[in-house]
Tab-separated table of C-alpha atoms in Angstrom:
chain	number	residue	atom	x	y	z
A	10	UNK	CA	0.000	0.002	0.002
A	11	UNK	CA	1.369	3.380	-0.986
A	12	UNK	CA	1.391	6.173	1.581
A	13	UNK	CA	0.200	9.712	0.893
A	14	UNK	CA	3.684	10.826	-0.214
A	15	UNK	CA	3.221	8.823	-3.421
A	16	UNK	CA	-0.060	10.418	-4.511
A	17	UNK	CA	1.221	13.749	-5.848
A	18	UNK	CA	-0.063	16.004	-3.072
A	19	UNK	CA	1.854	19.133	-2.046
A	20	UNK	CA	3.811	19.530	1.174
A	21	UNK	CA	1.155	21.634	2.896
A	22	UNK	CA	-1.443	18.897	2.511
A	23	UNK	CA	1.040	16.145	3.398
A	24	UNK	CA	1.944	17.967	6.612
A	25	UNK	CA	-1.738	18.409	7.449
A	26	UNK	CA	-2.342	14.686	6.859
A	27	UNK	CA	0.547	13.738	9.131
A	28	UNK	CA	-0.603	16.171	11.811
A	29	UNK	CA	-4.080	14.654	11.656
A	30	UNK	CA	-2.790	11.104	12.025
A	31	UNK	CA	-3.561	10.067	8.459
A	32	UNK	CA	-0.753	7.621	7.716
A	33	UNK	CA	-2.087	5.414	4.932
A	34	UNK	CA	-4.653	6.232	2.238
A	35	UNK	CA	-7.771	4.123	2.002
A	36	UNK	CA	-8.284	2.111	-1.217
A	37	UNK	CA	-10.613	4.724	-2.741
A	38	UNK	CA	-8.122	7.488	-1.897
A	39	UNK	CA	-5.199	5.475	-3.208
A	40	UNK	CA	-6.886	5.023	-6.586
A	41	UNK	CA	-8.782	8.289	-7.009
A	42	UNK	CA	-6.302	10.932	-5.813
A	43	UNK	CA	-3.580	10.369	-8.473
A	44	UNK	CA	-6.204	10.364	-11.237
A	45	UNK	CA	-7.840	13.507	-9.894
A	46	UNK	CA	-4.446	15.198	-9.528
A	47	UNK	CA	-3.857	14.512	-13.219
A	48	UNK	CA	-7.104	16.342	-14.020
A	49	UNK	CA	-9.281	13.386	-15.022
A	50	UNK	CA	-13.031	13.300	-14.439
A	51	UNK	CA	-13.747	10.655	-11.808
A	52	UNK	CA	-16.620	8.218	-11.279
A	53	UNK	CA	-15.944	6.867	-7.781
A	54	UNK	CA	-17.820	3.966	-6.162
A	55	UNK	CA	-17.087	2.860	-2.627
A	56	UNK	CA	-18.797	1.799	0.571
A	57	UNK	CA	-19.758	4.506	3.035
A	58	UNK	CA	-17.095	5.239	5.616
A	59	UNK	CA	-14.183	4.476	3.290
A	60	UNK	CA	-12.822	8.010	2.889
A	61	UNK	CA	-14.556	9.374	-0.227
A	62	UNK	CA	-14.476	12.957	1.100
A	63	UNK	CA	-10.685	13.134	1.117
A	64	UNK	CA	-10.551	11.217	-2.164
A	65	UNK	CA	-12.058	14.230	-3.926
A	66	UNK	CA	-11.290	16.928	-1.352
A	67	UNK	CA	-7.504	16.670	-1.223
A	68	UNK	CA	-6.882	16.923	-4.996
A	69	UNK	CA	-9.494	19.688	-5.187
A	70	UNK	CA	-7.656	21.767	-2.578
A	71	UNK	CA	-4.325	21.005	-4.244
A	72	UNK	CA	-5.573	22.238	-7.644
A	73	UNK	CA	-6.961	25.452	-6.173
A	74	UNK	CA	-3.668	26.134	-4.407
A	75	UNK	CA	-1.770	25.627	-7.664
A	76	UNK	CA	-4.054	28.008	-9.560
A	77	UNK	CA	-3.189	30.727	-7.025
A	78	UNK	CA	-6.086	33.040	-7.841
A	79	UNK	CA	-8.638	34.672	-5.566
A	80	UNK	CA	-12.405	34.423	-5.981
A	81	UNK	CA	-14.245	37.513	-7.095
A	82	UNK	CA	-17.368	38.778	-5.363
A	83	UNK	CA	-20.318	36.344	-5.442
A	84	UNK	CA	-18.206	33.658	-7.117
A	85	UNK	CA	-16.853	30.227	-6.221
A	86	UNK	CA	-13.879	28.510	-7.803
A	87	UNK	CA	-15.169	25.024	-7.017
A	88	UNK	CA	-18.619	23.608	-6.237
A	89	UNK	CA	-19.438	20.532	-4.176
A	90	UNK	CA	-23.081	19.444	-4.228
A	91	UNK	CA	-24.484	17.129	-1.569
A	92	UNK	CA	-28.095	16.057	-0.947
A	93	UNK	CA	-28.522	16.962	2.745
A	94	UNK	CA	-27.549	19.661	5.210
A	95	UNK	CA	-25.818	17.092	7.411
A	96	UNK	CA	-23.618	15.875	4.575
A	97	UNK	CA	-22.753	19.450	3.529
A	98	UNK	CA	-21.605	20.193	7.074
A	99	UNK	CA	-19.690	16.919	7.268
A	100	UNK	CA	-17.826	17.649	4.029
A	101	UNK	CA	-16.977	21.244	4.919
A	102	UNK	CA	-15.767	20.281	8.415
A	103	UNK	CA	-13.560	17.538	6.981
A	104	UNK	CA	-11.995	19.822	4.362
A	105	UNK	CA	-11.421	22.821	6.641
A	106	UNK	CA	-8.870	20.748	8.566
A	107	UNK	CA	-6.680	20.836	5.460
A	108	UNK	CA	-7.133	24.510	4.599
A	109	UNK	CA	-6.080	25.964	7.972
A	110	UNK	CA	-2.597	26.927	6.751
A	111	UNK	CA	-3.734	27.918	3.270
A	112	UNK	CA	-5.593	30.911	1.788
A	113	UNK	CA	-8.369	28.576	0.625
A	114	UNK	CA	-11.818	29.617	1.906
A	115	UNK	CA	-14.785	27.249	2.261
A	116	UNK	CA	-18.424	28.364	2.455
A	117	UNK	CA	-21.618	26.366	2.953
A	118	UNK	CA	-25.090	27.006	1.561
A	119	UNK	CA	-27.987	24.942	2.926
A	120	UNK	CA	-31.687	25.294	3.579
A	121	UNK	CA	-32.943	25.917	7.085
A	122	UNK	CA	-30.491	28.764	7.719
A	123	UNK	CA	-30.635	32.508	7.135
A	124	UNK	CA	-30.513	33.141	3.411
A	125	UNK	CA	-29.507	36.761	4.050
A	126	UNK	CA	-26.453	35.605	5.993
A	127	UNK	CA	-25.541	33.264	3.146
A	128	UNK	CA	-25.935	36.114	0.648
A	129	UNK	CA	-23.490	38.092	2.774
A	130	UNK	CA	-20.995	35.245	2.829
A	131	UNK	CA	-21.164	34.802	-0.937
A	132	UNK	CA	-20.763	38.558	-1.469
A	133	UNK	CA	-17.132	38.092	-0.429
A	134	UNK	CA	-16.635	35.138	-2.759
A	135	UNK	CA	-15.243	31.727	-1.793
A	136	UNK	CA	-12.829	29.167	-3.136
A	137	UNK	CA	-14.946	26.092	-2.348
A	138	UNK	CA	-18.727	26.246	-2.089
A	139	UNK	CA	-20.408	23.215	-0.492
A	140	UNK	CA	-24.151	23.353	-1.058
A	141	UNK	CA	-27.464	21.574	-1.216
A	142	UNK	CA	-29.046	22.028	-4.669
A	143	UNK	CA	-32.313	23.649	-3.531
A	144	UNK	CA	-30.805	26.511	-1.565
A	145	UNK	CA	-28.111	27.080	-4.203
A	146	UNK	CA	-30.855	27.577	-6.800
A	147	UNK	CA	-32.516	30.094	-4.472
A	148	UNK	CA	-29.300	32.132	-4.260
A	149	UNK	CA	-28.711	31.895	-8.003
A	150	UNK	CA	-32.250	33.177	-8.649
A	151	UNK	CA	-31.475	36.178	-6.419
A	152	UNK	CA	-28.244	36.902	-8.282
A	153	UNK	CA	-26.206	36.159	-5.147
A	154	UNK	CA	-24.064	33.399	-6.692
A	155	UNK	CA	-22.104	33.435	-9.946
A	156	UNK	CA	-20.637	30.059	-10.929
A	157	UNK	CA	-18.843	31.095	-14.120
A	158	UNK	CA	-15.454	30.981	-12.376
A	159	UNK	CA	-16.011	27.451	-11.099
A	160	UNK	CA	-13.791	24.937	-12.897
A	161	UNK	CA	-14.359	22.042	-10.509
A	162	UNK	CA	-17.629	20.246	-9.774
A	163	UNK	CA	-18.107	17.412	-7.271
A	164	UNK	CA	-21.364	15.480	-6.909
A	165	UNK	CA	-21.245	13.586	-3.627
A	166	UNK	CA	-23.783	10.845	-2.884
A	167	UNK	CA	-25.220	11.474	-6.315
A	168	UNK	CA	-27.604	8.517	-6.101
A	169	UNK	CA	-29.374	10.083	-3.152
A	170	UNK	CA	-29.724	13.303	-5.125
A	171	UNK	CA	-31.596	11.268	-7.714
A	172	UNK	CA	-33.790	9.718	-5.012
A	173	UNK	CA	-34.652	13.177	-3.678
A	174	UNK	CA	-35.577	14.580	-7.071
A	175	UNK	CA	-32.668	17.005	-7.373
A	176	UNK	CA	-32.043	16.201	-11.041
A	177	UNK	CA	-34.024	19.298	-12.072
A	178	UNK	CA	-31.824	21.518	-9.907
A	179	UNK	CA	-28.726	19.823	-11.290
A	180	UNK	CA	-29.863	20.581	-14.838
A	181	UNK	CA	-30.032	24.264	-13.939
A	182	UNK	CA	-26.793	24.409	-11.950
A	183	UNK	CA	-24.308	22.466	-14.095
A	184	UNK	CA	-24.572	24.609	-17.260
A	185	UNK	CA	-23.785	27.732	-15.196
A	186	UNK	CA	-20.279	26.512	-14.311
A	187	UNK	CA	-17.235	27.475	-16.337
A	188	UNK	CA	-15.679	25.232	-18.971
A	189	UNK	CA	-13.519	23.333	-19.367
A	190	UNK	CA	-13.906	21.875	-15.914
A	191	UNK	CA	-13.102	18.781	-13.907
A	192	UNK	CA	-16.127	16.838	-12.633
A	193	UNK	CA	-16.028	14.129	-9.980
A	194	UNK	CA	-19.035	11.991	-9.086
A	195	UNK	CA	-18.933	9.831	-5.956
A	196	UNK	CA	-21.472	7.381	-4.571
A	197	UNK	CA	-21.784	4.214	-2.532
A	198	UNK	CA	-24.284	2.632	-4.941
A	199	UNK	CA	-24.644	2.508	-8.715
A	200	UNK	CA	-28.277	2.456	-9.863
A	201	UNK	CA	-28.871	2.371	-13.602
A	202	UNK	CA	-29.720	6.066	-13.675
A	203	UNK	CA	-26.202	6.816	-12.424
A	204	UNK	CA	-24.760	5.656	-15.723
A	205	UNK	CA	-26.912	8.207	-17.537
A	206	UNK	CA	-25.858	10.879	-15.060
A	207	UNK	CA	-22.166	10.142	-15.627
A	208	UNK	CA	-22.585	10.233	-19.409
A	209	UNK	CA	-24.349	13.596	-19.184
A	210	UNK	CA	-21.886	15.416	-16.931
A	211	UNK	CA	-18.526	13.598	-17.071
A	212	UNK	CA	-16.032	13.610	-19.941
A	213	UNK	CA	-14.051	10.403	-20.469
A	214	UNK	CA	-14.220	9.600	-16.733
A	215	UNK	CA	-11.911	7.209	-14.973
A	216	UNK	CA	-13.971	4.726	-12.971
A	217	UNK	CA	-12.711	3.916	-9.499
A	218	UNK	CA	-14.474	1.115	-7.646
A	219	UNK	CA	-13.165	-0.530	-4.508
A	220	UNK	CA	-16.176	-2.690	-3.659
A	221	UNK	CA	-19.285	-3.963	-5.452
A	222	UNK	CA	-22.123	-1.388	-5.414
A	223	UNK	CA	-24.620	-2.156	-2.683
A	224	UNK	CA	-22.135	-4.129	-0.589
A	225	UNK	CA	-21.992	-3.373	3.122
A	226	UNK	CA	-18.742	-2.501	4.872
A	227	UNK	CA	-16.721	-5.611	5.644
A	228	UNK	CA	-16.477	-4.985	9.388
A	229	UNK	CA	-20.218	-4.597	9.949
A	230	UNK	CA	-21.741	-7.645	11.652
A	231	UNK	CA	-25.315	-7.894	10.369
A	232	UNK	CA	-28.319	-9.742	11.717
A	233	UNK	CA	-32.088	-9.724	11.351
A	234	UNK	CA	-34.658	-10.423	14.054
A	235	UNK	CA	-38.128	-11.493	13.008
A	236	UNK	CA	-40.960	-10.427	15.292
A	237	UNK	CA	-44.477	-9.127	15.521
A	238	UNK	CA	-44.742	-5.411	14.911
A	239	UNK	CA	-46.066	-4.848	18.399
A	240	UNK	CA	-42.992	-6.507	19.941
A	241	UNK	CA	-40.522	-4.018	18.461
A	242	UNK	CA	-40.535	-1.529	21.394
A	243	UNK	CA	-39.822	-4.262	23.929
A	244	UNK	CA	-37.039	-5.859	21.892
A	245	UNK	CA	-35.427	-2.484	21.213
A	246	UNK	CA	-35.265	-1.659	24.907
A	247	UNK	CA	-33.792	-5.065	25.700
A	248	UNK	CA	-30.995	-4.492	23.187
A	249	UNK	CA	-30.284	-0.955	24.388
A	250	UNK	CA	-30.080	-2.075	28.010
A	251	UNK	CA	-27.382	-4.648	27.224
A	252	UNK	CA	-24.863	-1.937	26.340
A	253	UNK	CA	-26.312	1.242	27.876
A	254	UNK	CA	-23.371	3.569	27.142
A	255	UNK	CA	-22.723	2.556	23.520
A	256	UNK	CA	-23.410	5.056	20.735
A	257	UNK	CA	-26.449	3.630	18.957
A	258	UNK	CA	-28.267	4.874	15.860
A	259	UNK	CA	-31.896	3.784	15.590
A	260	UNK	CA	-33.560	4.252	12.202
A	261	UNK	CA	-37.280	4.803	11.736
A	262	UNK	CA	-39.094	5.184	8.436
A	263	UNK	CA	-41.045	8.405	9.057
A	264	UNK	CA	-40.546	11.709	10.850
A	265	UNK	CA	-43.563	11.115	13.068
A	266	UNK	CA	-42.421	7.591	13.892
A	267	UNK	CA	-38.895	8.743	14.781
A	268	UNK	CA	-40.169	11.466	17.104
A	269	UNK	CA	-42.657	9.151	18.803
A	270	UNK	CA	-39.983	6.482	19.282
A	271	UNK	CA	-37.508	8.970	20.752
A	272	UNK	CA	-40.123	10.394	23.124
A	273	UNK	CA	-40.932	6.903	24.384
A	274	UNK	CA	-37.274	6.085	24.975
A	275	UNK	CA	-36.698	9.304	26.923
A	276	UNK	CA	-39.792	8.586	29.029
A	277	UNK	CA	-38.281	5.201	29.878
A	278	UNK	CA	-35.046	6.770	31.062
A	279	UNK	CA	-32.883	6.404	27.956
A	280	UNK	CA	-30.566	9.235	26.879
A	281	UNK	CA	-31.991	9.786	23.408
A	282	UNK	CA	-32.514	12.529	20.828
A	283	UNK	CA	-33.981	12.577	17.314
A	284	UNK	CA	-33.094	13.984	13.935
A	285	UNK	CA	-35.456	14.241	10.971
A	286	UNK	CA	-36.860	16.654	8.443
A	287	UNK	CA	-39.233	18.404	10.850
A	288	UNK	CA	-36.342	19.497	13.072
A	289	UNK	CA	-34.809	22.937	12.625
A	290	UNK	CA	-31.176	23.168	11.575
A	291	UNK	CA	-30.217	24.200	15.106
A	292	UNK	CA	-32.018	21.233	16.629
A	293	UNK	CA	-30.373	18.839	14.189
A	294	UNK	CA	-26.912	20.289	14.802
A	295	UNK	CA	-27.339	20.071	18.580
A	296	UNK	CA	-28.495	16.466	18.373
A	297	UNK	CA	-25.597	15.391	16.158
A	298	UNK	CA	-23.028	17.301	18.243
A	299	UNK	CA	-24.425	15.797	21.444
A	300	UNK	CA	-24.258	12.338	19.911
A	301	UNK	CA	-20.703	12.917	18.688
A	302	UNK	CA	-19.603	14.174	22.124
A	303	UNK	CA	-21.262	11.272	23.938
A	304	UNK	CA	-23.709	13.502	25.808
A	305	UNK	CA	-26.451	11.602	23.964
A	306	UNK	CA	-25.852	7.933	23.270
A	307	UNK	CA	-29.028	7.061	21.348
A	308	UNK	CA	-29.945	8.963	18.190
A	309	UNK	CA	-33.247	8.136	16.488
A	310	UNK	CA	-33.168	9.162	12.843
A	311	UNK	CA	-34.880	8.956	9.493
A	312	UNK	CA	-32.900	8.512	6.294
A	313	UNK	CA	-32.051	12.215	6.372
A	314	UNK	CA	-29.130	11.112	8.597
A	315	UNK	CA	-28.130	7.983	6.719
A	316	UNK	CA	-25.365	9.744	4.805
A	317	UNK	CA	-24.786	12.782	6.963
A	318	UNK	CA	-23.240	11.333	10.111
A	319	UNK	CA	-19.541	10.575	10.208
A	320	UNK	CA	-18.893	9.503	13.795
A	321	UNK	CA	-16.345	6.676	14.122
A	322	UNK	CA	-17.587	5.666	17.572
A	323	UNK	CA	-21.042	4.430	16.530
A	324	UNK	CA	-21.197	0.857	17.820
A	325	UNK	CA	-24.698	-0.172	16.787
A	326	UNK	CA	-27.142	0.643	14.002
A	327	UNK	CA	-30.648	-0.666	14.644
A	328	UNK	CA	-33.101	-0.668	11.773
A	329	UNK	CA	-36.243	-0.382	13.878
A	330	UNK	CA	-38.110	-0.087	10.579
A	331	UNK	CA	-36.642	-1.186	7.268
A	332	UNK	CA	-36.224	1.520	4.606
A	333	UNK	CA	-38.487	1.706	1.565
A	334	UNK	CA	-35.415	1.994	-0.697
A	335	UNK	CA	-33.021	-0.971	-0.485
A	336	UNK	CA	-29.915	1.133	-1.110
A	337	UNK	CA	-30.719	3.166	1.989
A	338	UNK	CA	-30.157	0.077	4.106
A	339	UNK	CA	-26.529	0.039	2.975
A	340	UNK	CA	-26.133	3.722	3.812
A	341	UNK	CA	-27.794	3.287	7.194
A	342	UNK	CA	-25.549	0.492	8.374
A	343	UNK	CA	-22.564	2.351	6.928
A	344	UNK	CA	-22.853	4.715	9.903
A	345	UNK	CA	-21.065	2.068	11.973
A	346	UNK	CA	-17.730	0.315	11.352
A	347	UNK	CA	-16.223	3.587	10.132
A	348	UNK	CA	-12.535	4.436	9.921
A	349	UNK	CA	-11.540	0.776	10.163
A	350	UNK	CA	-13.538	0.005	13.301
A	351	UNK	CA	-16.027	-2.793	13.830
A	352	UNK	CA	-19.741	-2.368	14.316
A	353	UNK	CA	-23.033	-4.225	14.517
A	354	UNK	CA	-26.176	-3.686	12.469
A	355	UNK	CA	-29.447	-5.183	13.696
A	356	UNK	CA	-32.593	-5.221	11.576
A	357	UNK	CA	-36.109	-5.695	12.940
A	358	UNK	CA	-38.507	-7.306	10.484
A	359	UNK	CA	-42.231	-7.941	10.839
A	360	UNK	CA	-44.576	-9.503	8.302
A	361	UNK	CA	-45.259	-6.150	6.624
A	362	UNK	CA	-41.550	-5.679	5.963
A	363	UNK	CA	-40.593	-9.067	4.534
A	364	UNK	CA	-40.810	-7.810	0.973
A	365	UNK	CA	-38.518	-4.907	1.862
A	366	UNK	CA	-36.002	-7.322	3.359
A	367	UNK	CA	-36.095	-9.473	0.227
A	368	UNK	CA	-35.290	-6.430	-1.898
A	369	UNK	CA	-32.422	-5.433	0.429
A	370	UNK	CA	-30.893	-8.902	0.233
A	371	UNK	CA	-31.297	-8.853	-3.548
A	372	UNK	CA	-29.380	-5.561	-3.821
A	373	UNK	CA	-26.660	-6.839	-1.455
A	374	UNK	CA	-26.551	-10.219	-3.183
A	375	UNK	CA	-26.428	-11.883	0.228
A	376	UNK	CA	-28.801	-13.091	2.924
A	377	UNK	CA	-28.665	-11.336	6.278
A	378	UNK	CA	-28.036	-13.871	9.099
A	379	UNK	CA	-31.079	-14.557	11.287
A	380	UNK	CA	-30.542	-13.830	14.989
A	381	UNK	CA	-34.025	-14.762	16.210
A	382	UNK	CA	-37.459	-15.732	14.968
A	383	UNK	CA	-38.470	-17.191	11.623
A	384	UNK	CA	-39.355	-15.336	8.452
A	385	UNK	CA	-43.123	-14.800	8.406
A	386	UNK	CA	-45.313	-14.809	5.338
A	387	UNK	CA	-45.217	-11.407	3.668
A	388	UNK	CA	-48.145	-9.068	4.331
A	389	UNK	CA	-48.853	-6.033	2.170
A	390	UNK	CA	-47.697	-2.871	3.901
A	391	UNK	CA	-50.030	0.108	4.197
A	392	UNK	CA	-47.831	3.064	3.285
A	393	UNK	CA	-48.297	6.492	4.923
A	394	UNK	CA	-49.970	9.279	2.974
A	395	UNK	CA	-47.698	11.291	0.698
A	396	UNK	CA	-45.935	14.000	2.676
A	397	UNK	CA	-46.804	12.314	5.952
A	398	UNK	CA	-43.320	11.734	7.227
A	399	UNK	CA	-40.602	10.973	4.717
A	400	UNK	CA	-37.337	11.626	6.479
A	401	UNK	CA	-35.714	13.734	3.797
A	402	UNK	CA	-38.021	16.709	3.744
A	403	UNK	CA	-36.220	19.973	4.253
A	404	UNK	CA	-32.870	18.411	3.480
A	405	UNK	CA	-31.725	21.396	1.531
A	406	UNK	CA	-34.510	22.970	-0.449
A	407	UNK	CA	-35.425	26.584	0.080
A	408	UNK	CA	-38.504	28.750	-0.427
A	409	UNK	CA	-40.805	25.734	-0.171
A	410	UNK	CA	-38.974	23.679	-2.788
A	411	UNK	CA	-39.088	20.215	-1.260
A	412	UNK	CA	-36.392	17.911	-2.599
A	413	UNK	CA	-38.863	15.385	-3.844
A	414	UNK	CA	-41.194	17.814	-5.527
A	415	UNK	CA	-41.327	17.993	-9.258
A	416	UNK	CA	-39.363	14.782	-9.719
A	417	UNK	CA	-39.397	13.592	-13.265
A	418	UNK	CA	-41.282	10.333	-13.884
A	419	UNK	CA	-39.221	7.201	-14.196
A	420	UNK	CA	-38.142	6.001	-17.592
A	421	UNK	CA	-35.891	8.708	-19.060
A	422	UNK	CA	-34.830	10.782	-16.035
A	423	UNK	CA	-31.950	12.470	-17.898
A	424	UNK	CA	-33.538	13.044	-21.267
A	425	UNK	CA	-32.797	16.779	-21.071
A	426	UNK	CA	-29.494	16.579	-19.222
A	427	UNK	CA	-26.881	18.420	-21.226
A	428	UNK	CA	-23.363	16.996	-21.523
A	429	UNK	CA	-20.632	19.214	-20.175
A	430	UNK	CA	-19.843	22.088	-22.493
A	431	UNK	CA	-23.054	21.781	-24.524
A	432	UNK	CA	-26.010	24.108	-24.484
A	433	UNK	CA	-28.984	22.404	-22.772
A	434	UNK	CA	-32.223	22.068	-24.655
A	435	UNK	CA	-34.931	24.413	-23.559
A	436	UNK	CA	-37.604	22.804	-21.431
A	437	UNK	CA	-41.043	24.042	-20.573
A	438	UNK	CA	-40.977	22.175	-17.279
A	439	UNK	CA	-40.350	24.031	-14.049
A	440	UNK	CA	-36.907	23.229	-12.659
């Protein structure tokens, strides 16, 4: 295994890596960084928790340092798009560690925060802008952001952007960037639509893949427990009581369900908090920070947190309710066993969720070991009303633009996506 000295990074970044205790690059970093340093477009596929942020972040910072120019007012020299506020904050926090001794400035733009403050930040210009698509569109519509200087574009967790309906925002944003540019697309899964996305926005990309798409991290011990739906609260409490100080993420399917579950746990004496789309940005930040610091050891979440929490100490991920989208199971359990550590993922499954489990195992190409119970006969699930609690609401849209609103019907989701450098076709559809 090569160390970071062999990847073409400059001395400032190498010193920052050494100071931070980064001795050996992860497989995705080892493969992607040299290609990105050479200016290639990158299509990167890797499990969650394997170091994708530094795989694109380090060469991005290195390129900006080499260019040695300053951003003009309202401009950004590089744009990183991520689907949720939590992931935007995670990316910016990770990259700021490596810009401390450099002139590189990083700004974030997300929904749920003061748009006037963000307009003020962008008025000074920034080197790297990390943003959710919805709020970025809001600022562009107000003339507060000019992307013509941007020569670097990163799409992180691009498959979740597709799930949340951000393709319309992406169609509006990408043509506004300068050309030629370097584009890097990173994801933990590779749905069929991702191939269309890469063809539309990447030029002769180098594909970097360190694990099969949909495969869980190697050090996650998985199990499934079959039970009646009404037995879930009792079983959950039994598991939590066995290791009462461990950091545990509990996933629910809806916002209402997550809040109700958290309230019940607190009433029973557990140290729990919740994070979902109905929480304000301040509430979400306080919950995540409390969980990271160990002040809260149980965090109940919807899928809004599945890709926005990077806390190495998470020991358990409990799928109290299985996700509607199989790929989200992989992202959920990827919150444990991070940074080379081990972790345990426990799935609860009742008769209404058997079909969901079957789809998860199909995507993973493996059966999840059974810890207790026997698989019941599948029963059709009664889904909640639209808008009644999906965990991703408010993940970055502004001025009422929910991330799932206006999603294009399945079939040809990228029919109007313009390849880099080409003029997009006019569309009569609202973006």
